[in-house]
Amino acid sequence: MQTDALTLAGCQKIFIDKISGTTAQRPELDKLKEQLREGDTLVVWRLDRLGRNLKDLIDWINYLDTQKVALKSLQESIDTGTPTGKLVFHLFGALAEFERNLIVERTNAGLQAARARGIKGGRKRKLDATKLKTAQTMYDSKKHSIKEICETVKITKPTLYKYLKR
């Protein structure tokens, strides 16, 4: 859907990252940065495709300003090639960060409420006390390979090392 919208908008090159927008360092964004030239317009489907927090978005807009590159967002109808577009960009960026902070706040409140009701979050442990003791004993005896220990207690190597580290 996003690619179709960008193609329809006349974009000549489309960069697609498989990494979350919450991550500031994304390989395709780095490639994009290298290819931007003065007079270009960077078109995004939505602002949150470029960055998830206001600081990242402002860093991007400052970078684009120094490179004399405009930013156009299709969903928010923002074009930073105009003074009004720059103002709207900053307002939408602030709202996007506010929304993300609200989601984090609600999630944390939900987790706290669940804990107060005695509900434990997270994944179920792979090893119960008996299997953990078996694995630890086998490991300490130095008579068994890591592969043998993992097969005996039915876990992977990384999981075994995580338990042994505890």
Backbone as ProteinMPNN parsed JSONL, in Angstrom:
{"seq_chain_A": "MQTDALTLAGCQKIFIDKISGTTAQRPELDKLKEQLREGDTLVVWRLDRLGRNLKDLIDWINYLDTQKVALKSLQESIDTGTPTGKLVFHLFGALAEFERNLIVERTNAGLQAARARGIKGGRKRKLDATKLKTAQTMYDSKKHSIKEICETVKITKPTLYKYLKR", "coords_chain_A": {"N_chain_A": [[0.822, -1.178, 0.0], [1.883, 1.262, 0.871], [4.092, 1.489, -0.837], [2.779, 1.554, -3.297], [1.421, 4.005, -3.06], [3.579, 5.785, -2.935], [4.748, 5.351, -5.438], [2.664, 6.2, -7.087], [2.756, 8.871, -6.394], [4.878, 9.682, -7.825], [7.473, 9.003, -7.159], [10.854, 8.211, -7.785], [12.806, 6.55, -6.751], [12.533, 4.08, -4.301], [12.95, 3.349, -0.951], [13.111, 0.686, 1.258], [12.955, -0.318, 4.51], [13.378, -3.071, 6.692], [13.447, -2.888, 9.308], [12.275, -1.762, 12.479], [10.686, 1.436, 12.841], [11.317, 2.661, 15.169], [13.944, 2.388, 15.566], [16.808, 4.243, 15.237], [19.076, 3.96, 13.559], [19.028, 2.79, 10.455], [19.611, 0.699, 7.713], [18.607, 1.18, 5.03], [17.727, 3.81, 5.236], [20.157, 5.035, 5.614], [21.336, 4.574, 3.098], [19.578, 6.066, 1.573], [20.104, 8.644, 2.549], [22.692, 9.034, 1.562], [22.173, 9.316, -1.142], [20.616, 11.552, -1.499], [20.29, 14.758, -2.959], [20.942, 18.279, -3.414], [18.034, 20.175, -3.904], [16.382, 17.999, -4.221], [13.366, 16.229, -3.274], [12.337, 14.593, -0.495], [10.112, 12.066, -0.169], [7.74, 10.728, 1.969], [5.535, 8.159, 3.142], [4.163, 8.4, 5.573], [4.938, 10.467, 8.412], [5.867, 8.938, 10.569], [7.248, 6.928, 9.363], [9.72, 7.852, 8.941], [10.835, 8.583, 11.393], [10.298, 7.884, 14.867], [10.24, 9.529, 17.068], [10.136, 12.911, 18.241], [12.64, 14.16, 18.354], [14.242, 12.671, 16.523], [12.831, 13.202, 14.152], [13.092, 15.997, 13.993], [15.868, 16.175, 13.823], [16.162, 14.983, 11.327], [14.775, 16.853, 9.688], [16.362, 19.111, 10.068], [18.774, 18.168, 8.997], [17.937, 17.746, 6.34], [17.308, 20.39, 5.668], [19.883, 21.591, 5.742], [20.994, 20.305, 3.591], [19.493, 21.3, 1.618], [17.13, 19.996, 0.847], [13.795, 19.141, 0.369], [10.984, 17.968, 2.321], [8.292, 15.804, 1.971], [5.245, 14.648, 3.102], [2.919, 12.209, 2.459], [0.523, 11.276, 3.746], [0.045, 13.131, 5.817], [-0.072, 15.432, 4.402], [2.074, 17.306, 4.196], [4.521, 19.638, 3.276], [7.653, 20.575, 3.417], [8.868, 22.407, 1.903], [7.706, 24.783, 2.031], [7.041, 27.607, 4.239], [4.722, 27.28, 5.838], [4.401, 24.541, 5.655], [6.661, 23.687, 7.071], [6.006, 24.519, 9.676], [3.674, 22.991, 10.147], [4.823, 20.468, 9.978], [6.431, 20.385, 12.319], [4.42, 20.539, 14.256], [2.915, 18.169, 13.749], [4.937, 16.293, 14.211], [5.379, 16.656, 16.964], [2.888, 15.841, 17.924], [2.877, 13.15, 17.082], [4.944, 12.078, 18.658], [3.829, 12.51, 21.173], [1.602, 10.805, 21.027], [2.891, 8.317, 20.877], [4.18, 8.276, 23.378], [1.914, 8.2, 25.018], [0.945, 5.644, 24.405], [3.016, 4.044, 25.425], [2.808, 4.754, 28.121], [0.198, 3.81, 28.734], [0.572, 1.081, 28.272], [2.48, 0.421, 30.239], [0.959, 1.038, 32.535], [-1.039, -0.884, 32.304], [0.488, -3.223, 32.587], [1.404, -2.894, 35.234], [-1.057, -2.963, 36.605], [-1.829, -5.585, 36.047], [0.221, -6.984, 37.352], [-0.372, -6.246, 39.969], [-2.655, -7.686, 40.337], [-1.589, -10.122, 40.557], [-0.749, -11.393, 38.282], [1.719, -12.735, 36.301], [3.919, -11.486, 33.892], [5.449, -12.086, 30.681], [7.438, -14.689, 29.167], [6.95, -18.236, 29.512], [9.059, -20.195, 31.567], [11.669, -22.216, 30.234], [13.039, -24.221, 31.564], [12.318, -26.126, 34.38], [12.84, -26.347, 37.96], [13.953, -28.911, 38.439], [14.942, -29.781, 35.901], [16.755, -27.727, 35.472], [18.573, -28.172, 37.535], [19.561, -30.64, 36.723], [20.792, -29.946, 34.278], [22.723, -28.128, 35.219], [24.258, -29.782, 36.893], [25.234, -31.655, 35.025], [26.74, -29.941, 33.43], [28.623, -28.906, 35.269], [30.012, -31.231, 35.895], [31.652, -31.67, 33.766], [31.725, -33.792, 32.044], [30.064, -34.044, 29.993], [29.06, -32.978, 26.747], [28.095, -29.73, 25.522], [26.12, -29.971, 23.642], [25.026, -32.495, 24.307], [23.959, -31.926, 26.835], [22.026, -30.029, 26.181], [20.326, -31.549, 24.521], [19.439, -33.414, 26.397], [17.924, -31.897, 28.279], [16.277, -30.654, 26.555], [16.617, -28.028, 25.278], [17.93, -25.065, 23.641], [21.344, -24.079, 22.789], [21.885, -21.25, 23.328], [19.859, -20.775, 25.223], [20.566, -22.518, 27.257], [23.059, -21.405, 28.065], [22.133, -18.96, 28.994], [20.648, -19.718, 31.237], [22.688, -20.872, 32.768], [24.269, -18.702, 33.288], [22.791, -17.294, 35.14]], "CA_chain_A": [[0.0, 0.0, 0.0], [2.759, 2.433, 0.957], [4.873, 1.531, -2.064], [1.862, 2.002, -4.357], [1.168, 5.441, -2.872], [4.801, 6.503, -3.297], [4.877, 5.241, -6.887], [1.63, 7.086, -7.627], [3.194, 10.246, -6.143], [5.955, 9.992, -8.763], [8.799, 8.715, -6.604], [11.701, 7.473, -8.714], [13.503, 5.522, -5.975], [11.829, 3.782, -3.057], [13.802, 2.635, -0.007], [12.27, -0.058, 2.194], [13.673, -0.935, 5.623], [12.64, -4.13, 7.392], [13.682, -2.632, 10.729], [11.303, -0.864, 13.097], [10.903, 2.878, 12.812], [11.827, 3.138, 16.453], [15.391, 2.292, 15.503], [17.335, 5.411, 14.52], [20.007, 3.513, 12.528], [18.421, 1.824, 9.543], [20.465, 0.64, 6.519], [18.016, 1.819, 3.853], [17.745, 5.256, 5.472], [21.535, 5.461, 5.381], [21.493, 4.61, 1.641], [18.791, 7.211, 1.115], [20.847, 9.859, 2.91], [23.827, 9.151, 0.638], [21.738, 9.625, -2.502], [19.909, 12.832, -1.568], [21.04, 15.873, -3.528], [20.3, 19.589, -3.327], [16.887, 20.332, -4.797], [15.526, 16.806, -4.15], [12.29, 16.19, -2.295], [12.177, 13.284, 0.135], [8.685, 11.796, 0.01], [7.443, 9.599, 2.864], [4.113, 7.864, 3.203], [3.779, 9.085, 6.816], [6.099, 10.929, 9.177], [6.408, 7.894, 11.45], [8.126, 6.06, 8.565], [11.039, 8.472, 8.984], [11.31, 8.521, 12.769], [9.175, 7.738, 15.794], [10.188, 10.544, 18.115], [10.284, 14.279, 17.755], [14.057, 14.468, 18.182], [14.68, 12.092, 15.251], [12.203, 13.945, 13.055], [13.714, 17.322, 13.919], [17.21, 15.941, 13.292], [16.001, 14.765, 9.892], [14.398, 18.096, 9.01], [17.554, 19.955, 10.089], [19.696, 17.606, 8.007], [17.397, 18.03, 5.011], [17.464, 21.835, 5.457], [21.28, 21.892, 5.407], [21.256, 19.732, 2.272], [18.543, 21.965, 0.71], [16.212, 18.958, 0.391], [12.466, 19.304, 0.962], [10.33, 16.756, 2.812], [6.857, 15.773, 1.694], [4.564, 13.49, 3.687], [1.671, 12.021, 1.728], [-0.644, 11.137, 4.621], [-0.181, 14.349, 6.594], [-0.095, 16.557, 3.451], [3.092, 18.263, 4.637], [5.59, 19.924, 2.325], [8.541, 21.521, 4.115], [9.383, 23.382, 0.954], [7.01, 26.043, 2.325], [7.071, 27.938, 5.669], [3.569, 26.646, 6.489], [4.71, 23.114, 5.723], [7.61, 23.479, 8.165], [5.25, 24.648, 10.925], [2.81, 21.813, 10.266], [5.71, 19.345, 10.251], [6.796, 20.397, 13.736], [3.214, 20.217, 15.034], [2.624, 16.746, 13.601], [6.0, 15.554, 14.889], [5.104, 16.706, 18.406], [1.714, 14.993, 18.178], [3.269, 11.745, 16.916], [5.69, 11.682, 19.85], [2.859, 12.49, 22.258], [0.82, 9.569, 20.877], [3.763, 7.187, 21.234], [4.348, 8.311, 24.831], [0.654, 7.733, 25.605], [0.898, 4.184, 24.239], [3.963, 3.488, 26.404], [2.216, 4.986, 29.448], [-0.926, 2.864, 28.895], [1.122, -0.277, 28.357], [3.071, 0.273, 31.577], [-0.138, 1.018, 33.511], [-1.666, -2.201, 32.175], [1.389, -4.212, 33.185], [1.366, -2.705, 36.689], [-2.359, -3.449, 37.08], [-1.786, -7.047, 35.971], [1.094, -7.449, 38.441], [-1.095, -6.039, 41.226], [-3.625, -8.786, 40.433], [-0.846, -11.374, 40.7], [-0.465, -11.988, 36.976], [3.107, -12.564, 35.888], [4.08, -11.321, 32.454], [6.623, -12.716, 30.092], [7.418, -16.033, 28.636], [7.071, -19.342, 30.45], [10.434, -20.69, 31.635], [11.923, -23.477, 29.534], [13.527, -25.218, 32.506], [11.839, -26.08, 35.763], [13.945, -26.511, 38.916], [14.567, -30.237, 38.265], [15.738, -29.777, 34.668], [17.858, -26.789, 35.663], [19.566, -28.853, 38.38], [20.162, -31.664, 35.858], [21.682, -29.258, 33.342], [23.837, -27.559, 35.98], [25.087, -30.904, 37.337], [25.924, -32.181, 33.843], [27.71, -28.929, 33.01], [29.687, -28.842, 36.283], [30.794, -32.481, 35.892], [32.568, -31.583, 32.615], [31.746, -35.096, 31.372], [29.075, -34.007, 28.917], [29.186, -31.841, 25.828], [26.975, -28.785, 25.569], [25.073, -30.563, 22.801], [24.377, -33.553, 25.103], [23.152, -31.287, 27.887], [20.856, -29.408, 25.519], [19.419, -32.617, 24.087], [18.867, -34.044, 27.591], [16.885, -31.056, 28.884], [15.473, -30.168, 25.434], [16.716, -26.58, 25.078], [18.994, -24.667, 22.712], [22.588, -23.622, 23.421], [21.754, -19.925, 23.952], [19.012, -20.88, 26.401], [21.392, -23.155, 28.308], [24.016, -20.42, 28.585], [21.383, -17.944, 29.75], [20.337, -20.288, 32.557], [23.927, -21.077, 33.507], [24.752, -17.379, 33.703], [22.023, -16.9, 36.322]], "C_chain_A": [[0.876, 1.255, 0.0], [3.568, 2.598, -0.331], [4.014, 2.028, -3.221], [1.63, 3.5, -4.275], [2.389, 6.26, -3.278], [5.023, 6.485, -4.811], [3.892, 6.189, -7.574], [2.013, 8.555, -7.464], [4.371, 10.639, -7.035], [7.351, 9.735, -8.239], [9.592, 7.842, -7.571], [12.458, 6.343, -8.019], [12.751, 5.338, -4.67], [12.74, 2.914, -2.197], [12.915, 1.988, 1.041], [13.162, -0.71, 3.246], [12.783, -1.981, 6.262], [12.754, -3.955, 8.901], [12.652, -1.632, 11.234], [11.7, 0.601, 12.99], [11.42, 3.431, 14.11], [13.341, 3.101, 16.494], [15.923, 3.442, 14.66], [18.256, 4.992, 13.373], [19.367, 2.429, 11.681], [19.195, 1.862, 8.226], [19.885, 1.371, 5.299], [17.954, 3.333, 4.014], [19.142, 5.813, 5.231], [21.819, 5.564, 3.875], [20.787, 5.829, 1.059], [19.556, 8.506, 1.35], [22.001, 10.113, 1.931], [23.395, 9.639, -0.743], [21.001, 10.959, -2.63], [20.829, 13.931, -2.086], [20.232, 17.151, -3.385], [19.186, 19.686, -4.366], [15.95, 19.133, -4.817], [14.386, 17.042, -3.165], [12.191, 14.76, -1.792], [10.695, 13.097, 0.412], [8.538, 10.575, 0.906], [5.931, 9.393, 2.883], [3.49, 8.555, 4.412], [5.04, 9.464, 7.562], [6.707, 9.825, 10.027], [7.244, 6.873, 10.685], [9.559, 6.579, 8.611], [11.643, 8.4, 10.381], [10.131, 8.518, 13.716], [9.144, 8.774, 16.898], [10.528, 11.909, 17.528], [11.743, 14.624, 17.491], [14.565, 13.935, 16.844], [14.108, 12.865, 14.066], [12.837, 15.326, 12.886], [15.142, 17.205, 13.39], [17.159, 15.756, 11.766], [15.703, 16.078, 9.163], [15.578, 19.06, 8.983], [18.579, 19.482, 9.064], [19.232, 17.959, 6.594], [17.533, 19.513, 4.676], [18.896, 22.169, 5.043], [21.637, 21.378, 4.019], [20.392, 20.377, 1.185], [17.636, 20.94, 0.018], [14.882, 19.16, 1.117], [11.939, 17.944, 1.419], [8.844, 16.87, 2.529], [6.285, 14.491, 2.289], [3.197, 13.367, 3.041], [0.45, 11.997, 2.638], [-0.968, 12.412, 5.384], [-0.251, 15.596, 5.721], [0.851, 17.677, 3.889], [4.132, 18.408, 3.537], [6.479, 20.987, 2.952], [9.235, 22.48, 3.156], [8.728, 24.746, 1.163], [7.107, 26.326, 3.823], [5.911, 27.289, 6.436], [3.813, 25.148, 6.66], [5.681, 22.797, 6.844], [6.903, 23.55, 9.52], [4.404, 23.403, 11.158], [3.646, 20.576, 10.588], [6.04, 19.264, 11.732], [5.59, 20.063, 14.618], [2.886, 18.727, 14.956], [3.682, 15.885, 14.279], [5.77, 15.501, 16.385], [3.919, 15.815, 18.755], [2.052, 13.51, 18.059], [4.038, 11.243, 18.138], [4.764, 11.583, 21.053], [2.048, 11.189, 22.218], [1.649, 8.356, 21.292], [3.972, 7.12, 22.744], [3.087, 7.846, 25.549], [0.548, 6.209, 25.53], [1.808, 3.509, 25.259], [3.381, 3.6, 27.812], [1.071, 4.004, 29.718], [-0.429, 1.433, 29.047], [1.7, -0.527, 29.739], [1.996, 0.222, 32.66], [-0.844, -0.334, 33.49], [-0.82, -3.295, 32.804], [1.388, -4.117, 34.708], [0.06, -3.227, 37.275], [-2.385, -4.976, 37.077], [-0.934, -7.616, 37.098], [0.387, -7.327, 39.791], [-2.14, -7.139, 41.439], [-2.936, -10.149, 40.507], [-0.52, -12.062, 39.386], [0.98, -11.684, 36.613], [3.145, -12.439, 34.376], [5.27, -12.104, 31.962], [6.393, -14.154, 29.678], [7.532, -17.071, 29.752], [8.512, -19.857, 30.412], [10.552, -22.046, 30.94], [12.325, -24.587, 30.494], [12.878, -25.034, 33.875], [13.044, -26.36, 36.666], [14.687, -27.832, 38.712], [15.467, -30.261, 37.036], [16.938, -28.842, 34.79], [18.967, -27.448, 36.475], [20.299, -29.922, 37.571], [21.193, -31.024, 34.927], [22.916, -28.732, 34.059], [24.802, -28.666, 36.415], [25.897, -31.463, 36.161], [27.036, -31.217, 33.409], [28.913, -28.899, 33.962], [30.579, -30.075, 36.266], [31.839, -32.502, 34.781], [32.726, -32.917, 31.887], [30.821, -35.102, 30.157], [29.308, -32.779, 28.031], [27.957, -30.944, 25.987], [25.805, -29.356, 24.774], [24.304, -31.643, 23.571], [23.468, -32.951, 26.172], [21.873, -30.714, 27.284], [19.844, -30.462, 25.083], [18.722, -33.258, 25.288], [17.715, -33.212, 28.163], [16.002, -30.352, 27.836], [15.41, -28.637, 25.336], [17.841, -26.298, 24.081], [20.223, -24.203, 23.489], [22.421, -22.24, 24.067], [20.906, -19.956, 25.227], [19.799, -21.502, 27.561], [22.346, -22.137, 28.92], [23.331, -19.328, 29.399], [21.072, -18.462, 31.148], [21.601, -20.461, 33.399], [24.486, -19.76, 34.024], [24.06, -16.916, 34.972], [22.606, -17.579, 37.537]], "O_chain_A": [[0.644, 2.189, -0.769], [3.711, 3.706, -0.848], [4.47, 2.831, -4.035], [1.64, 4.191, -5.293], [2.25, 7.314, -3.898], [5.437, 7.487, -5.394], [4.247, 6.89, -8.521], [1.644, 9.391, -8.29], [4.815, 11.787, -7.012], [8.323, 10.209, -8.826], [9.076, 6.862, -8.107], [12.72, 5.302, -8.622], [12.378, 6.31, -4.012], [13.24, 1.883, -2.645], [12.069, 2.649, 1.643], [14.012, -1.542, 2.927], [11.57, -1.796, 6.36], [12.232, -4.758, 9.675], [12.212, -0.756, 10.489], [12.878, 0.955, 13.04], [11.912, 4.559, 14.153], [13.956, 3.715, 17.366], [15.535, 3.599, 13.502], [18.22, 5.611, 12.31], [19.186, 1.297, 12.128], [19.415, 2.94, 7.675], [20.605, 2.099, 4.615], [18.112, 4.065, 3.036], [19.3, 6.918, 4.712], [22.46, 6.514, 3.424], [21.31, 6.523, 0.187], [19.647, 9.357, 0.464], [22.252, 11.248, 1.528], [24.167, 10.301, -1.437], [20.785, 11.444, -3.741], [21.995, 14.018, -1.699], [19.008, 17.122, -3.252], [19.362, 19.335, -5.533], [14.849, 19.217, -5.36], [14.445, 17.945, -2.331], [11.986, 13.83, -2.572], [10.091, 13.881, 1.144], [9.126, 9.524, 0.648], [5.157, 10.326, 2.67], [2.449, 9.203, 4.31], [6.092, 8.854, 7.369], [7.926, 9.772, 10.194], [7.89, 6.028, 11.305], [10.502, 5.833, 8.35], [12.845, 8.177, 10.524], [9.081, 9.082, 13.409], [8.141, 8.898, 17.6], [11.129, 12.02, 16.459], [12.053, 15.306, 16.514], [15.241, 14.653, 16.108], [14.814, 13.148, 13.099], [13.087, 15.767, 11.765], [15.58, 18.039, 12.597], [17.985, 16.29, 11.027], [16.315, 16.373, 8.136], [15.782, 19.756, 7.989], [19.177, 20.289, 8.352], [20.019, 18.409, 5.761], [17.838, 19.865, 3.537], [19.108, 22.938, 4.105], [22.49, 21.954, 3.344], [20.522, 20.063, 0.002], [17.403, 20.992, -1.19], [14.853, 19.329, 2.336], [12.399, 16.901, 0.954], [8.218, 17.893, 2.808], [6.773, 13.393, 2.019], [2.404, 14.308, 3.068], [-0.557, 12.635, 2.332], [-2.14, 12.737, 5.575], [-0.463, 16.697, 6.23], [0.467, 18.845, 3.944], [4.567, 17.421, 2.942], [6.109, 22.16, 3.013], [10.089, 23.269, 3.562], [9.133, 25.739, 0.558], [7.241, 25.39, 4.611], [6.097, 26.806, 7.553], [3.47, 24.567, 7.689], [5.554, 21.765, 7.503], [7.17, 22.739, 10.406], [4.42, 22.83, 12.248], [3.228, 19.731, 11.38], [5.939, 18.195, 12.336], [5.737, 19.371, 15.626], [2.611, 18.095, 15.976], [3.355, 14.852, 14.863], [5.936, 14.455, 17.012], [3.943, 15.114, 19.766], [1.568, 12.7, 18.848], [3.816, 10.124, 18.601], [4.899, 10.669, 21.867], [1.834, 10.551, 23.249], [1.152, 7.469, 21.986], [3.945, 6.037, 23.328], [3.173, 7.171, 26.575], [0.112, 5.564, 26.484], [1.423, 2.521, 25.884], [3.454, 2.655, 28.598], [0.985, 3.434, 30.805], [-0.953, 0.668, 29.857], [1.442, -1.568, 30.345], [2.112, -0.558, 33.605], [-1.204, -0.867, 34.54], [-1.341, -4.187, 33.473], [1.373, -5.137, 35.396], [0.065, -3.865, 38.328], [-2.909, -5.589, 38.008], [-1.307, -8.606, 37.728], [0.528, -8.195, 40.653], [-2.468, -7.483, 42.575], [-3.592, -11.191, 40.517], [-0.059, -13.204, 39.385], [1.408, -10.53, 36.616], [2.484, -13.195, 33.664], [6.005, -12.709, 32.742], [5.312, -14.723, 29.828], [8.131, -16.816, 30.797], [9.113, -19.943, 29.341], [9.67, -22.9, 31.041], [11.998, -25.753, 30.275], [12.887, -23.944, 34.447], [14.148, -26.585, 36.171], [15.915, -27.871, 38.802], [16.614, -30.703, 37.108], [18.014, -29.136, 34.269], [20.149, -27.31, 36.157], [21.511, -30.091, 37.712], [22.32, -31.503, 34.808], [24.032, -28.874, 33.561], [26.018, -28.506, 36.317], [27.095, -31.713, 36.288], [28.138, -31.643, 33.064], [30.064, -28.87, 33.527], [31.765, -29.989, 36.583], [32.803, -33.265, 34.847], [33.723, -33.149, 31.202], [30.806, -36.061, 29.386], [29.696, -31.708, 28.498], [26.925, -31.357, 26.518], [24.648, -29.24, 25.179], [23.077, -31.703, 23.499], [22.347, -33.415, 26.382], [20.781, -30.9, 27.82], [18.639, -30.281, 25.259], [17.544, -33.607, 25.207], [16.659, -33.751, 28.493], [15.112, -29.57, 28.173], [14.336, -28.036, 25.314], [18.607, -27.195, 23.727], [20.153, -23.962, 24.694], [22.776, -22.066, 25.233], [21.199, -19.249, 26.191], [19.698, -21.054, 28.703], [22.434, -22.015, 30.141], [23.889, -18.832, 30.379], [21.214, -17.734, 32.13], [21.583, -20.223, 34.607], [25.109, -19.719, 35.084], [24.662, -16.225, 35.794], [22.112, -17.387, 38.648]]}, "name": "protein", "num_of_chains": 1, "seq": "MQTDALTLAGCQKIFIDKISGTTAQRPELDKLKEQLREGDTLVVWRLDRLGRNLKDLIDWINYLDTQKVALKSLQESIDTGTPTGKLVFHLFGALAEFERNLIVERTNAGLQAARARGIKGGRKRKLDATKLKTAQTMYDSKKHSIKEICETVKITKPTLYKYLKR"}
